[in-house]
Coordinates of C-alpha atoms in Angstrom, one line a residue:
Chain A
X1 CA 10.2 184.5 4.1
X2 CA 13.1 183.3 6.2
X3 CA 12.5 180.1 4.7
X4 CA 12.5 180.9 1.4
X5 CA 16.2 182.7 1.5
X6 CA 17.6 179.5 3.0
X7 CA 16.1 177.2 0.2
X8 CA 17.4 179.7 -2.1
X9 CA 20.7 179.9 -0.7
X10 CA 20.7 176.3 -0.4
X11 CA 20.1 176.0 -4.2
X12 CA 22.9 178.7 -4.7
X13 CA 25.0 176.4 -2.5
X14 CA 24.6 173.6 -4.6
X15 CA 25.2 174.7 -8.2
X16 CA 28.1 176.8 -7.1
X17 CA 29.7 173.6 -5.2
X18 CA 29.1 171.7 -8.7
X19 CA 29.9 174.3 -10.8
X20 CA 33.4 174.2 -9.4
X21 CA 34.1 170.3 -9.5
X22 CA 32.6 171.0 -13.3
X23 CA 35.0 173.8 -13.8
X24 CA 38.0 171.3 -11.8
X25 CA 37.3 168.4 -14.4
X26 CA 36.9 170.4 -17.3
X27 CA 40.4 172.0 -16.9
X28 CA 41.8 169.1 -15.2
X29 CA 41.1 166.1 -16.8
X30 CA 39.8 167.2 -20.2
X31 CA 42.3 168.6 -22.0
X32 CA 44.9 165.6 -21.4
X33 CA 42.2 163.6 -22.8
X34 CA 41.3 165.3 -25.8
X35 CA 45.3 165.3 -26.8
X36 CA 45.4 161.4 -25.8
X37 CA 42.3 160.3 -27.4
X38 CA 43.1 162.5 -30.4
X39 CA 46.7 160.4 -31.0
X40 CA 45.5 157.4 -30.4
X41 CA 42.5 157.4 -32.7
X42 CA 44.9 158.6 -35.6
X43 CA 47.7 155.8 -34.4
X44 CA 44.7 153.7 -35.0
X45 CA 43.7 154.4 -38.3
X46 CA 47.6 154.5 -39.3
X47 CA 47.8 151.1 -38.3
X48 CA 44.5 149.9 -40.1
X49 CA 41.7 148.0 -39.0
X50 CA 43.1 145.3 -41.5
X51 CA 46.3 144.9 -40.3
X52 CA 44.6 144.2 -36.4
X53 CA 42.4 141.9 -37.7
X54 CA 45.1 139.7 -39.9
X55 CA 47.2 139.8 -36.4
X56 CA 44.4 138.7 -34.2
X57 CA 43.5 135.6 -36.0
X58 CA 46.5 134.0 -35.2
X59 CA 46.2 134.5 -31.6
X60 CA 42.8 133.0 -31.4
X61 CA 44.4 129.2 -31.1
X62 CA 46.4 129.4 -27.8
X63 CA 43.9 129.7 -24.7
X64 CA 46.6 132.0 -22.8
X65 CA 46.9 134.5 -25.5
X66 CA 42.8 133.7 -25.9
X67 CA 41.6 135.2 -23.2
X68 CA 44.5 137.6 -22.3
X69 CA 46.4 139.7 -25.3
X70 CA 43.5 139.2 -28.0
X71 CA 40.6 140.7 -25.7
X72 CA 43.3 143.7 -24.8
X73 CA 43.8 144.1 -28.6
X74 CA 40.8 144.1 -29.0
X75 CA 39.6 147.1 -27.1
X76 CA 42.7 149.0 -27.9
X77 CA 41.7 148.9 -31.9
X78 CA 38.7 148.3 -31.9
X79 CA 37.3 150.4 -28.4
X80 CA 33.8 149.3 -27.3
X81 CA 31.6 148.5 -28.9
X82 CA 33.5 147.1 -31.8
X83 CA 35.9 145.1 -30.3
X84 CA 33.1 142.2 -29.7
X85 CA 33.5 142.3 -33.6
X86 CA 36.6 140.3 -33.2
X87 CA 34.8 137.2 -31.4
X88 CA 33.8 135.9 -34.4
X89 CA 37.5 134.6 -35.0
X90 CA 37.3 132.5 -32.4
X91 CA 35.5 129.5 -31.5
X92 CA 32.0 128.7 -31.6
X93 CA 31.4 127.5 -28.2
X94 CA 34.4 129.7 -26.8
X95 CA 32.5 133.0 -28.2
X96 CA 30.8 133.6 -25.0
X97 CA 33.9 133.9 -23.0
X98 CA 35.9 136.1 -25.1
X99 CA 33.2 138.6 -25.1
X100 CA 33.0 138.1 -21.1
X101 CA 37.2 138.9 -21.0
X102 CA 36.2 141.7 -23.1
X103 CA 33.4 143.1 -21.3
X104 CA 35.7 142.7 -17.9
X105 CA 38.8 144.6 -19.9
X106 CA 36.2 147.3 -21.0
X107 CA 36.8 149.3 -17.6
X108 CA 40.1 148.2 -16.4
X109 CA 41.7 150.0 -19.8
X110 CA 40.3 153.3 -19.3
X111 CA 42.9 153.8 -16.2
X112 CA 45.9 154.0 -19.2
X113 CA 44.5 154.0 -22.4
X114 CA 40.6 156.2 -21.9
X115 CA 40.1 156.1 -25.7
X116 CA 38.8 152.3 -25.4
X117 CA 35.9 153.5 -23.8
X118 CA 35.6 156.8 -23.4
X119 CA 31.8 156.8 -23.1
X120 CA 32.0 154.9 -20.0
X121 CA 35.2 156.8 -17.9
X122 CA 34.0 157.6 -14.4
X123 CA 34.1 154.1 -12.9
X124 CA 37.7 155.0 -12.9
X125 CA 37.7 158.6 -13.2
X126 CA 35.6 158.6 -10.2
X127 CA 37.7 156.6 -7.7
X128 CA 41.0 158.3 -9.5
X129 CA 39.5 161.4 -8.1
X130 CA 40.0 160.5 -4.7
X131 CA 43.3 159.7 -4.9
X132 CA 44.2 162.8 -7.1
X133 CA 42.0 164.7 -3.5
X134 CA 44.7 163.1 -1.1
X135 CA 47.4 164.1 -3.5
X136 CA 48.8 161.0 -4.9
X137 CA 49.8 160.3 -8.5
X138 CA 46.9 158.0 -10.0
X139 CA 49.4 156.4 -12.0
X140 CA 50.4 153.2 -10.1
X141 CA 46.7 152.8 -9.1
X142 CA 46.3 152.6 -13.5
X143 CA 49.0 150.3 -13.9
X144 CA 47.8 147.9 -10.8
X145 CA 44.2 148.1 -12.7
X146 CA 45.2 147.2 -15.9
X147 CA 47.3 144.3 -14.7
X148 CA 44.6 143.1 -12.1
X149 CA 42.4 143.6 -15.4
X150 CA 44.6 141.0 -17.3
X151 CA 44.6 138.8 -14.5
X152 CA 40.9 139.2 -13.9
X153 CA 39.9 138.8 -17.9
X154 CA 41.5 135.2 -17.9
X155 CA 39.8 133.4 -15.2
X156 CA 36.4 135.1 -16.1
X157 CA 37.2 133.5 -19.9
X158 CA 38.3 130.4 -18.6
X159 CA 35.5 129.8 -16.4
X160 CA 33.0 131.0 -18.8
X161 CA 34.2 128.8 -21.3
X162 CA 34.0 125.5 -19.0
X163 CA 30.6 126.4 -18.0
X164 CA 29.4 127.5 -21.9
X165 CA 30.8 124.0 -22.6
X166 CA 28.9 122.2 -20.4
X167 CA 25.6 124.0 -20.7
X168 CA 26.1 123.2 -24.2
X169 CA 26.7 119.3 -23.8
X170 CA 23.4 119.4 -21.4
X171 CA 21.5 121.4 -23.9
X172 CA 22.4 118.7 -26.9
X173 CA 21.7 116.0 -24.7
X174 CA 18.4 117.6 -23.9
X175 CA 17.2 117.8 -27.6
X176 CA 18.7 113.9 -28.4
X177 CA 15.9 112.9 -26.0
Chain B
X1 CA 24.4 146.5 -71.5
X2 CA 26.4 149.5 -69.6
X3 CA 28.9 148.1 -67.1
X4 CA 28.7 149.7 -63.4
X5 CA 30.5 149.8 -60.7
X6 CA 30.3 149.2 -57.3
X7 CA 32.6 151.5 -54.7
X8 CA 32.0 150.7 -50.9
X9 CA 33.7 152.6 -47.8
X10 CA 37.4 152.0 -46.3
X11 CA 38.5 150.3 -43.0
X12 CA 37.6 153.2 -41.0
X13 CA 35.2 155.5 -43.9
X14 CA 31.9 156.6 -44.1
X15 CA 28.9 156.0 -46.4
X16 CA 27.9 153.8 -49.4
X17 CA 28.3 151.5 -50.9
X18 CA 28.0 153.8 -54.0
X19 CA 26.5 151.7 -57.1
X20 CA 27.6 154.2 -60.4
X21 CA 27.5 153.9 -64.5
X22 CA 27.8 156.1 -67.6
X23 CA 24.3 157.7 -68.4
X24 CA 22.9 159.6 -71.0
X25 CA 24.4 163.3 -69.5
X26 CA 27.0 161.8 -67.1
X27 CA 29.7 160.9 -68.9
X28 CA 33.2 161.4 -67.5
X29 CA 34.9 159.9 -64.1
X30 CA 36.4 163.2 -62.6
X31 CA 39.1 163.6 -60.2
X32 CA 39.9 166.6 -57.9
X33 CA 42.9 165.3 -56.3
X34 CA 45.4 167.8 -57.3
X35 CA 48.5 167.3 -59.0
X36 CA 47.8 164.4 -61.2
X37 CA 44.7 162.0 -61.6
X38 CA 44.2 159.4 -59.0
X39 CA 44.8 156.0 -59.4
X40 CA 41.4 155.2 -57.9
X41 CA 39.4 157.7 -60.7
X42 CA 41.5 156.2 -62.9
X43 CA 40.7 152.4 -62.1
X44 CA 36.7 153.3 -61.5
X45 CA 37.0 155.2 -65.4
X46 CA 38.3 152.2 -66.7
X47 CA 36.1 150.0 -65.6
X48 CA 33.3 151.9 -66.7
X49 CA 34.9 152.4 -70.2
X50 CA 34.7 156.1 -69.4
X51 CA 37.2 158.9 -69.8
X52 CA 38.6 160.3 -66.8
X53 CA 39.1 164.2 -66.3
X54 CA 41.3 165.8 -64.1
X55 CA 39.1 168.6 -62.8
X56 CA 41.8 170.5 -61.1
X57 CA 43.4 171.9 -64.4
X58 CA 40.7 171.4 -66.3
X59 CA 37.2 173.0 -65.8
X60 CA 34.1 170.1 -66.1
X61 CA 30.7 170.8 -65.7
X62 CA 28.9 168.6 -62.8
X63 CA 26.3 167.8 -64.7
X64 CA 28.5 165.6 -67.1
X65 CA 30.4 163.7 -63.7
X66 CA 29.6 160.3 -63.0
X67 CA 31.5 160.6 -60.1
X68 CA 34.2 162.8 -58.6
X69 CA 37.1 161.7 -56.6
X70 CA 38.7 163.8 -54.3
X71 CA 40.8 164.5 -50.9
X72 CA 39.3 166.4 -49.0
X73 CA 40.3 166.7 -45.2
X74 CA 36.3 167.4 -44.2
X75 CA 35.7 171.2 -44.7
X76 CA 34.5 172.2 -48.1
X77 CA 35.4 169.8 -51.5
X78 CA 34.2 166.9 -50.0
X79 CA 30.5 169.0 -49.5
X80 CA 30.7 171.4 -52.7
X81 CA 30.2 168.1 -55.0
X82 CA 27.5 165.9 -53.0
X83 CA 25.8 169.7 -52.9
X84 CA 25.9 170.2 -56.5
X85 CA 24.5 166.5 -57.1
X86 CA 27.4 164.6 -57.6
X87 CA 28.1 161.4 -56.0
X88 CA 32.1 161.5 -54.6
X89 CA 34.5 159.3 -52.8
X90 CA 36.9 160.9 -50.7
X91 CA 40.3 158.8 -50.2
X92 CA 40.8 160.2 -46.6
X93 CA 38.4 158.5 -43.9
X94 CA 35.9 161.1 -43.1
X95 CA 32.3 161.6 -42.1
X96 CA 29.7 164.1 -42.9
X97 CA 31.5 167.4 -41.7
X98 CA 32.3 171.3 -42.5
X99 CA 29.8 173.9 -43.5
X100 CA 28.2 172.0 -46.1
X101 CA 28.2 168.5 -44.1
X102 CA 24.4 168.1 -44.2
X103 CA 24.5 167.9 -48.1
X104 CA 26.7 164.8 -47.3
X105 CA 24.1 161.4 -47.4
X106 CA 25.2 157.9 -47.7
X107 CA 23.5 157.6 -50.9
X108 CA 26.1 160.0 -52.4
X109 CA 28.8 160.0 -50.5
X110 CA 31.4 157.0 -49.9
X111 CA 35.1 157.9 -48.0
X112 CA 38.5 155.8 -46.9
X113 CA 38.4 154.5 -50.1
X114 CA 40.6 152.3 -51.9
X115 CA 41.7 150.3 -54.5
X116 CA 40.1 146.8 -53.2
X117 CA 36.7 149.0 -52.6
X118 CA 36.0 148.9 -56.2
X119 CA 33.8 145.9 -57.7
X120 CA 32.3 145.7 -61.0
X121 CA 28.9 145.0 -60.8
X122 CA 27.7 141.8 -62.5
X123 CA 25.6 143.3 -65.4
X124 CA 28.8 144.0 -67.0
X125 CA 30.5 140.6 -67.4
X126 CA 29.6 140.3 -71.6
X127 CA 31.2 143.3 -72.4
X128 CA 34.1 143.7 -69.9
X129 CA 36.4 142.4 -71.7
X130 CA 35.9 144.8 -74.6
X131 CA 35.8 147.7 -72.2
X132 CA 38.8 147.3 -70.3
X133 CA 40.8 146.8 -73.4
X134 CA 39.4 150.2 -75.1
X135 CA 39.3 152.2 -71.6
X136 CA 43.4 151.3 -71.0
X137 CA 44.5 154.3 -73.7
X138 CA 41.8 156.5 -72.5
X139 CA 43.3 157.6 -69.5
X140 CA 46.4 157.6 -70.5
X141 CA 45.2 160.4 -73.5
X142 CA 43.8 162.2 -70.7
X143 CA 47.4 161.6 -68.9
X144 CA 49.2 163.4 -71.3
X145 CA 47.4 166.2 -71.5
X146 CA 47.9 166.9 -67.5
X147 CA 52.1 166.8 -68.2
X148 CA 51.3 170.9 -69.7
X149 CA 51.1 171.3 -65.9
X150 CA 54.9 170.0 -65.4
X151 CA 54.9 166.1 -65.4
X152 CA 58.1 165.4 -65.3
X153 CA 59.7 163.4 -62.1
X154 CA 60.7 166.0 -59.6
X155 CA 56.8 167.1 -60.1
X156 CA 55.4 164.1 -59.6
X157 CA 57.9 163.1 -56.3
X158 CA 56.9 166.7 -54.9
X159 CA 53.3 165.8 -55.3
X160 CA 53.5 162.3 -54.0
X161 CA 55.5 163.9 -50.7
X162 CA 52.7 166.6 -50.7
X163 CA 50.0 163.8 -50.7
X164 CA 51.8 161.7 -48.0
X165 CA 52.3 164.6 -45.8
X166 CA 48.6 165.8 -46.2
X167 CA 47.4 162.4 -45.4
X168 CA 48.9 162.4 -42.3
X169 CA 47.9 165.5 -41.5
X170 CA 43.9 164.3 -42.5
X171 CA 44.3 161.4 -40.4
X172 CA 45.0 163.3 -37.1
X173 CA 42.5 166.2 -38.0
X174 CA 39.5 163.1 -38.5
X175 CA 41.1 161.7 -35.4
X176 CA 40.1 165.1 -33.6
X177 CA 37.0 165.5 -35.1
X178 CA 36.2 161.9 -33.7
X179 CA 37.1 162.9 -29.8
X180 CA 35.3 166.3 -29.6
X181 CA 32.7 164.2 -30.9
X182 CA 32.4 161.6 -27.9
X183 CA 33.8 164.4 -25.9
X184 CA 30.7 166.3 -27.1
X185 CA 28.4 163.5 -26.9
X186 CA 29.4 161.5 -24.0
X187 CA 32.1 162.9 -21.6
X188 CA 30.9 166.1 -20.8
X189 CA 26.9 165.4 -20.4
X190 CA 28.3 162.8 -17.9
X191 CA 30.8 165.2 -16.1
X192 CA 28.4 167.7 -16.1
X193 CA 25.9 164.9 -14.1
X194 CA 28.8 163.9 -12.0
X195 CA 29.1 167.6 -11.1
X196 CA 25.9 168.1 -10.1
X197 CA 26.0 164.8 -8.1
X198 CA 29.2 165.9 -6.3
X199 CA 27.7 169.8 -5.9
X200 CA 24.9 167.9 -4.1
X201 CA 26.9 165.0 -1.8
X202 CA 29.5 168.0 -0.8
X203 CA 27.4 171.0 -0.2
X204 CA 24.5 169.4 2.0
X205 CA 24.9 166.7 4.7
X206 CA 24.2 163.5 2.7
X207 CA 27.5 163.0 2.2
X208 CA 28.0 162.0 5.7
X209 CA 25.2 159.8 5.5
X210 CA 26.4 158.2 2.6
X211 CA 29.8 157.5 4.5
X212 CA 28.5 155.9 7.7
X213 CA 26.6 153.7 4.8
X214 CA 29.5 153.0 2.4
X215 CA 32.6 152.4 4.9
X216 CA 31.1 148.7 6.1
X217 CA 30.8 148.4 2.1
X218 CA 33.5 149.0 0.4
X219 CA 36.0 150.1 3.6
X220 CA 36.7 145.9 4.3
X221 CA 37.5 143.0 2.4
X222 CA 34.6 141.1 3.1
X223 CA 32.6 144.4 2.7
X224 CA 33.7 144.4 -0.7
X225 CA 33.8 140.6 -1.7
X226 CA 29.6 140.5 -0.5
X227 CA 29.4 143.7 -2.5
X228 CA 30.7 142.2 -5.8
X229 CA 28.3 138.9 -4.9
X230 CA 25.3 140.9 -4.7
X231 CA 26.3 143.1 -7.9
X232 CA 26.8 139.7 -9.7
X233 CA 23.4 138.2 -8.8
X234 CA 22.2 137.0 -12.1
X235 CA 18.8 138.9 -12.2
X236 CA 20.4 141.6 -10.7
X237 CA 23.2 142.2 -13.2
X238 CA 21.5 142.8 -16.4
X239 CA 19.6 145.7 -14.4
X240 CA 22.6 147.1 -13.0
X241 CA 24.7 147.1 -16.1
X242 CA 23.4 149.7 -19.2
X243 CA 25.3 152.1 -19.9
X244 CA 27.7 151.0 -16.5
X245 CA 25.3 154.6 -15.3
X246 CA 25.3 152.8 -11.9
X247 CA 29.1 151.5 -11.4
X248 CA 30.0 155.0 -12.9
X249 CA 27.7 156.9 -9.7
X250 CA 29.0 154.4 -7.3
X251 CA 32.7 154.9 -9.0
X252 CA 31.8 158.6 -7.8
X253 CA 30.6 158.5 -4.4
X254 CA 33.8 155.9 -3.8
X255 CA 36.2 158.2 -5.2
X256 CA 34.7 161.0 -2.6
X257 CA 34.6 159.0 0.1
X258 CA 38.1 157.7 -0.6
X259 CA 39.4 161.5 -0.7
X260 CA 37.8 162.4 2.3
X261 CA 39.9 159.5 4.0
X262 CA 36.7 157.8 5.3
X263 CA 37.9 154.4 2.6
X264 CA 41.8 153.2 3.0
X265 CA 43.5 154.4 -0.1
X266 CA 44.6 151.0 -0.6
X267 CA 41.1 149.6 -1.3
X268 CA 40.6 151.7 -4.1
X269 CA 41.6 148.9 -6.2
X270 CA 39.7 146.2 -4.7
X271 CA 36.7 148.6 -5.4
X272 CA 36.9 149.2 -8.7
X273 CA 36.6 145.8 -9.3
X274 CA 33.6 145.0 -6.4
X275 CA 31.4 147.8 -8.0
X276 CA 31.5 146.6 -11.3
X277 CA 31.0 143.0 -11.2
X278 CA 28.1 143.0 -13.8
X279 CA 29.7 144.7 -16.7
X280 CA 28.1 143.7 -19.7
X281 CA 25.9 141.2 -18.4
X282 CA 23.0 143.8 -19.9
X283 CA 24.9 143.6 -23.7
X284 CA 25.9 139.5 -23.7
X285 CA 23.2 138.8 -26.3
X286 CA 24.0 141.8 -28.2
X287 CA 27.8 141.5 -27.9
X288 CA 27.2 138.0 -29.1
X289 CA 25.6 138.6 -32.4
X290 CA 28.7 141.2 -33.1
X291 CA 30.7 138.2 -32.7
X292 CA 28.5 136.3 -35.1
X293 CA 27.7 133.5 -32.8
X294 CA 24.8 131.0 -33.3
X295 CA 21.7 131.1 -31.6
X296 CA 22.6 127.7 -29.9
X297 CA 25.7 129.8 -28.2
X298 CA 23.9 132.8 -27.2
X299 CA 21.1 130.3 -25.5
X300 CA 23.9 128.3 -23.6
X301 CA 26.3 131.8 -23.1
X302 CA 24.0 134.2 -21.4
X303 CA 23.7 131.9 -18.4
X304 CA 26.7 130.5 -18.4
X305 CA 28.3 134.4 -18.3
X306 CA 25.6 135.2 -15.7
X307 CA 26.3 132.8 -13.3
X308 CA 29.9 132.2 -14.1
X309 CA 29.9 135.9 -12.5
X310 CA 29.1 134.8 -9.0
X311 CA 32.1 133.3 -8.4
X312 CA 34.6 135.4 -10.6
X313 CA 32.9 138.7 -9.1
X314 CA 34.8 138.0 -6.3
X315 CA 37.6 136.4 -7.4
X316 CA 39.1 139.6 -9.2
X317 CA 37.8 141.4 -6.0
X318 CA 41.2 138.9 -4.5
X319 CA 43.1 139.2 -7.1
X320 CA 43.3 142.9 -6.9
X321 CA 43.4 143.1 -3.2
X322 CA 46.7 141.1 -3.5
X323 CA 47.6 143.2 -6.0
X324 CA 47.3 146.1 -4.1
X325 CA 49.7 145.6 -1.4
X326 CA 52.4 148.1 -1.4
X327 CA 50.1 150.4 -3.5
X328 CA 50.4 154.0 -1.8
X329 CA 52.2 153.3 1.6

């Protein structure tokens, strides 16, 4: 019998101990998000799909902006999954990379700006947790991420661009023969 | 040969493309906008060569609509018309919503519409040239009929002011409607499943466990550079990387073990990077036909992404730990 009480209390233990981190992120976290994502969505359709679009084109030429500002755009606008909509502006051979600095933006935005992928939050959510727990502001830890992020996005595109290139000269010769 | 027209969705809309022309009963381009008729009623009627109504001061049966335009902010206009059979564009950029959303299909129901969104269909071309010319006065007929209501200048700047500021005010509602969706959908199934996870780690002893495991991990530099290596192994990554389920869990247990001081504040950003070093590598090929690349590119891009991610996985593990000196100390 003795058993069965501590399993049960166990269980108890459990749910109650989750229930309260639930209850701690639900009035915490979520309604600072749901104002956020709420303005942002509507600065985004005030600013029109169109408009982004028309903007990013230009920036497609110049390798800095390339793999830096237009991937960041990108997500912003476009949040994932759409933004890999925009890689068809650039490049045939360079398409692979952009959508590698996009893929490597798609966490490090969600520390400032959670709308561009909201489905995917606790990579950062999670670790901002325990700096929240040791009672720090998580903001310079978000601004250090989306910096390290920019960084980060333009040797990934860079290097996936050399190698793309190559396999892409190997694959051609390949095919010749 | 009837001309027809072809209306497709705005930037950010829902539904259609809507494919319309004048039949036997259905006769008249209606608009429900309020105020005056809208240009877009107005454009679709006269390419049709049909008159248009404005059904706000003057009472039309459905049964004779072709199509109704209206602005509806998503709770009941842009329902009551798609439920009474009528196809309908609404100007403001919503989807299927209110009490009568599930009457809302694609097949009747096109929104964010504008001007450029209208094409005539190419049956028409003999006789658009005819039509145009005879629809021009139609409207306008129709037009001065509506000034009964008070057409004059002031009316129609109050009405324009009344539009602009209702837009707006549509734009943020959709704009809500679209977070408590994900919110609905996405955030709080996964909070709910990082609760439980958290309930679990704190409450019985694994958390300790997990800490004597983790620290050697993700409490060093080399710790951290091996884990981003082994999360970037190229049959590895695509494994580790739908949904990013598994950097989110890890994300987790990190963040708890960072606010039980068992991981150095200042690797927190170090981590974030190590435990997510095969984002997207699941999505490439997907991601790639969004971006409307050729086959040729995906075939040569996978790999090259793949293993490209051996050596940038830790290289952005270095960038951000020299970007995180100085962070909390």
């Amino acid at each position: 019998m003795n058993v069965f009480v501590k399993l049960a209390e166990g269980f108890t233990g459990i749910v109650s101990a989750g229930g309260e981190n639930l209850m701690g992120l639900i009035t915490g976290i979520l309604p600072n998000l749901l104002i956020l994502l709420t303005c942002i969505n509507a600065i985004i359709t005030l600013v029109g799909e169109d408009r982004v679009m028309n903007f990013s084109k230009k920036l497609t030429r110049f390798r800095l902006l390339r793999y830096t500002l237009l991937p960041v755009i990108s997500l912003f606008f476009l949040t994932n999954p759409m933004c890999y909509t925009m890689g068809r502006f650039v490049e045939e051979d360079q398409k692979p990379a952009f959508i590698d600095a996009c893929f490597s933006f798609a966490h490090p935005i969600t520390g400032l700006f959670p709308h561009g992928n909201a489905g995917e939050l606790f990579v950062w959510t999670g670790i901002a947790a325990g700096i929240t727990k040791l009672g720090y502001s998580t903001m310079p830890l978000a601004v250090r991420y989306l910096l390290a992020g920019v960084i980060v996005i333009f040797i990934r595109g860079n290097a996936t661009e050399f190698l793309t290139k190559k396999i892409m000269a190997k694959n051609k010769g390949g095919a010749a023969k | 040969m009837k001309p027809s027209v072809t209306i497709t969705k705005g930037s950010s809309g829902w539904g259609g493309p809507l494919t319309v022309y004048e039949t036997e009963t259905r006769k008249v381009v209606a608009s429900v906008t309020g105020g005056s008729i809208h240009p877009l009623a107005e454009k679709i009627a006269s390419l049709l060569g049909v008159p248009v109504v404005d059904a706000f001061n003057n009472k039309v049966e459905p049964d004779t609509i072709i199509i109704a335009v209206v602005d509806c902010g998503g709770t009941l206009r842009c329902g009551v018309y798609p439920k009474m059979g009528v196809k309908t564009i609404d100007i403001h950029p919503i989807s299927p919503s209110g009490p009568l959303s599930k009457y809302i299909k694609e097949d009747n129901f096109v929104s964010g519409t504008t001007l450029d969104c209208i094409t005539q269909s190419g049956e028409a071309v003999p006789s658009e040239p005819e039509v145009s010319g005879q629809a021009v006065p139609e409207p306008a007929e129709i037009k001065e009929s509506s000034p009964a209501s008070g057409g004059n200048q002031f009316f129609n700047f109050i009405t324009s002011m009344g539009r602009g500021i209702g837009s707006i005010v549509n734009v943020f509602y959709q704009a809500g409607r679209d977070t408590l969706d994900i919110v609905l959908k996405n955030i709080l199934p996964f909070m709910i499943f990082v609760s439980i996870m958290v309930g679990i780690i704190n409450y019985t002893g694994i958390g300790d466990l997990l800490a004597n495991a983790i620290k050697p991990l993700a409490g060093s530099l080399p710790g951290l550079l091996g884990l981003s290596v082994f999360c970037a192994i190229p049959f590895l990554s695509p494994v580790l990387g739908p949904g990013a389920v598994i950097a989110q869990v890890v994300g987790v247990l990190l963040g708890v073990e960072i606010g039980k001081g068992t991981i150095p504040i200042a690797y927190s950003l170090p981590a974030l990077f190590a435990i997510n070093s095969q984002v997207g590598c699941d999505f490439v090929p997907v991601a790639l036909t969004l971006a409307e690349a050729e086959d040729d590119t995906v075939s040569a891009g996978v790999p090259a992404m793949l293993f490209t991610r051996l050596v940038t996985g830790p290289a952005a593990v270095l960038v951000a730990y020299l970007l995180s000196f100085g962070l909390y100390s």
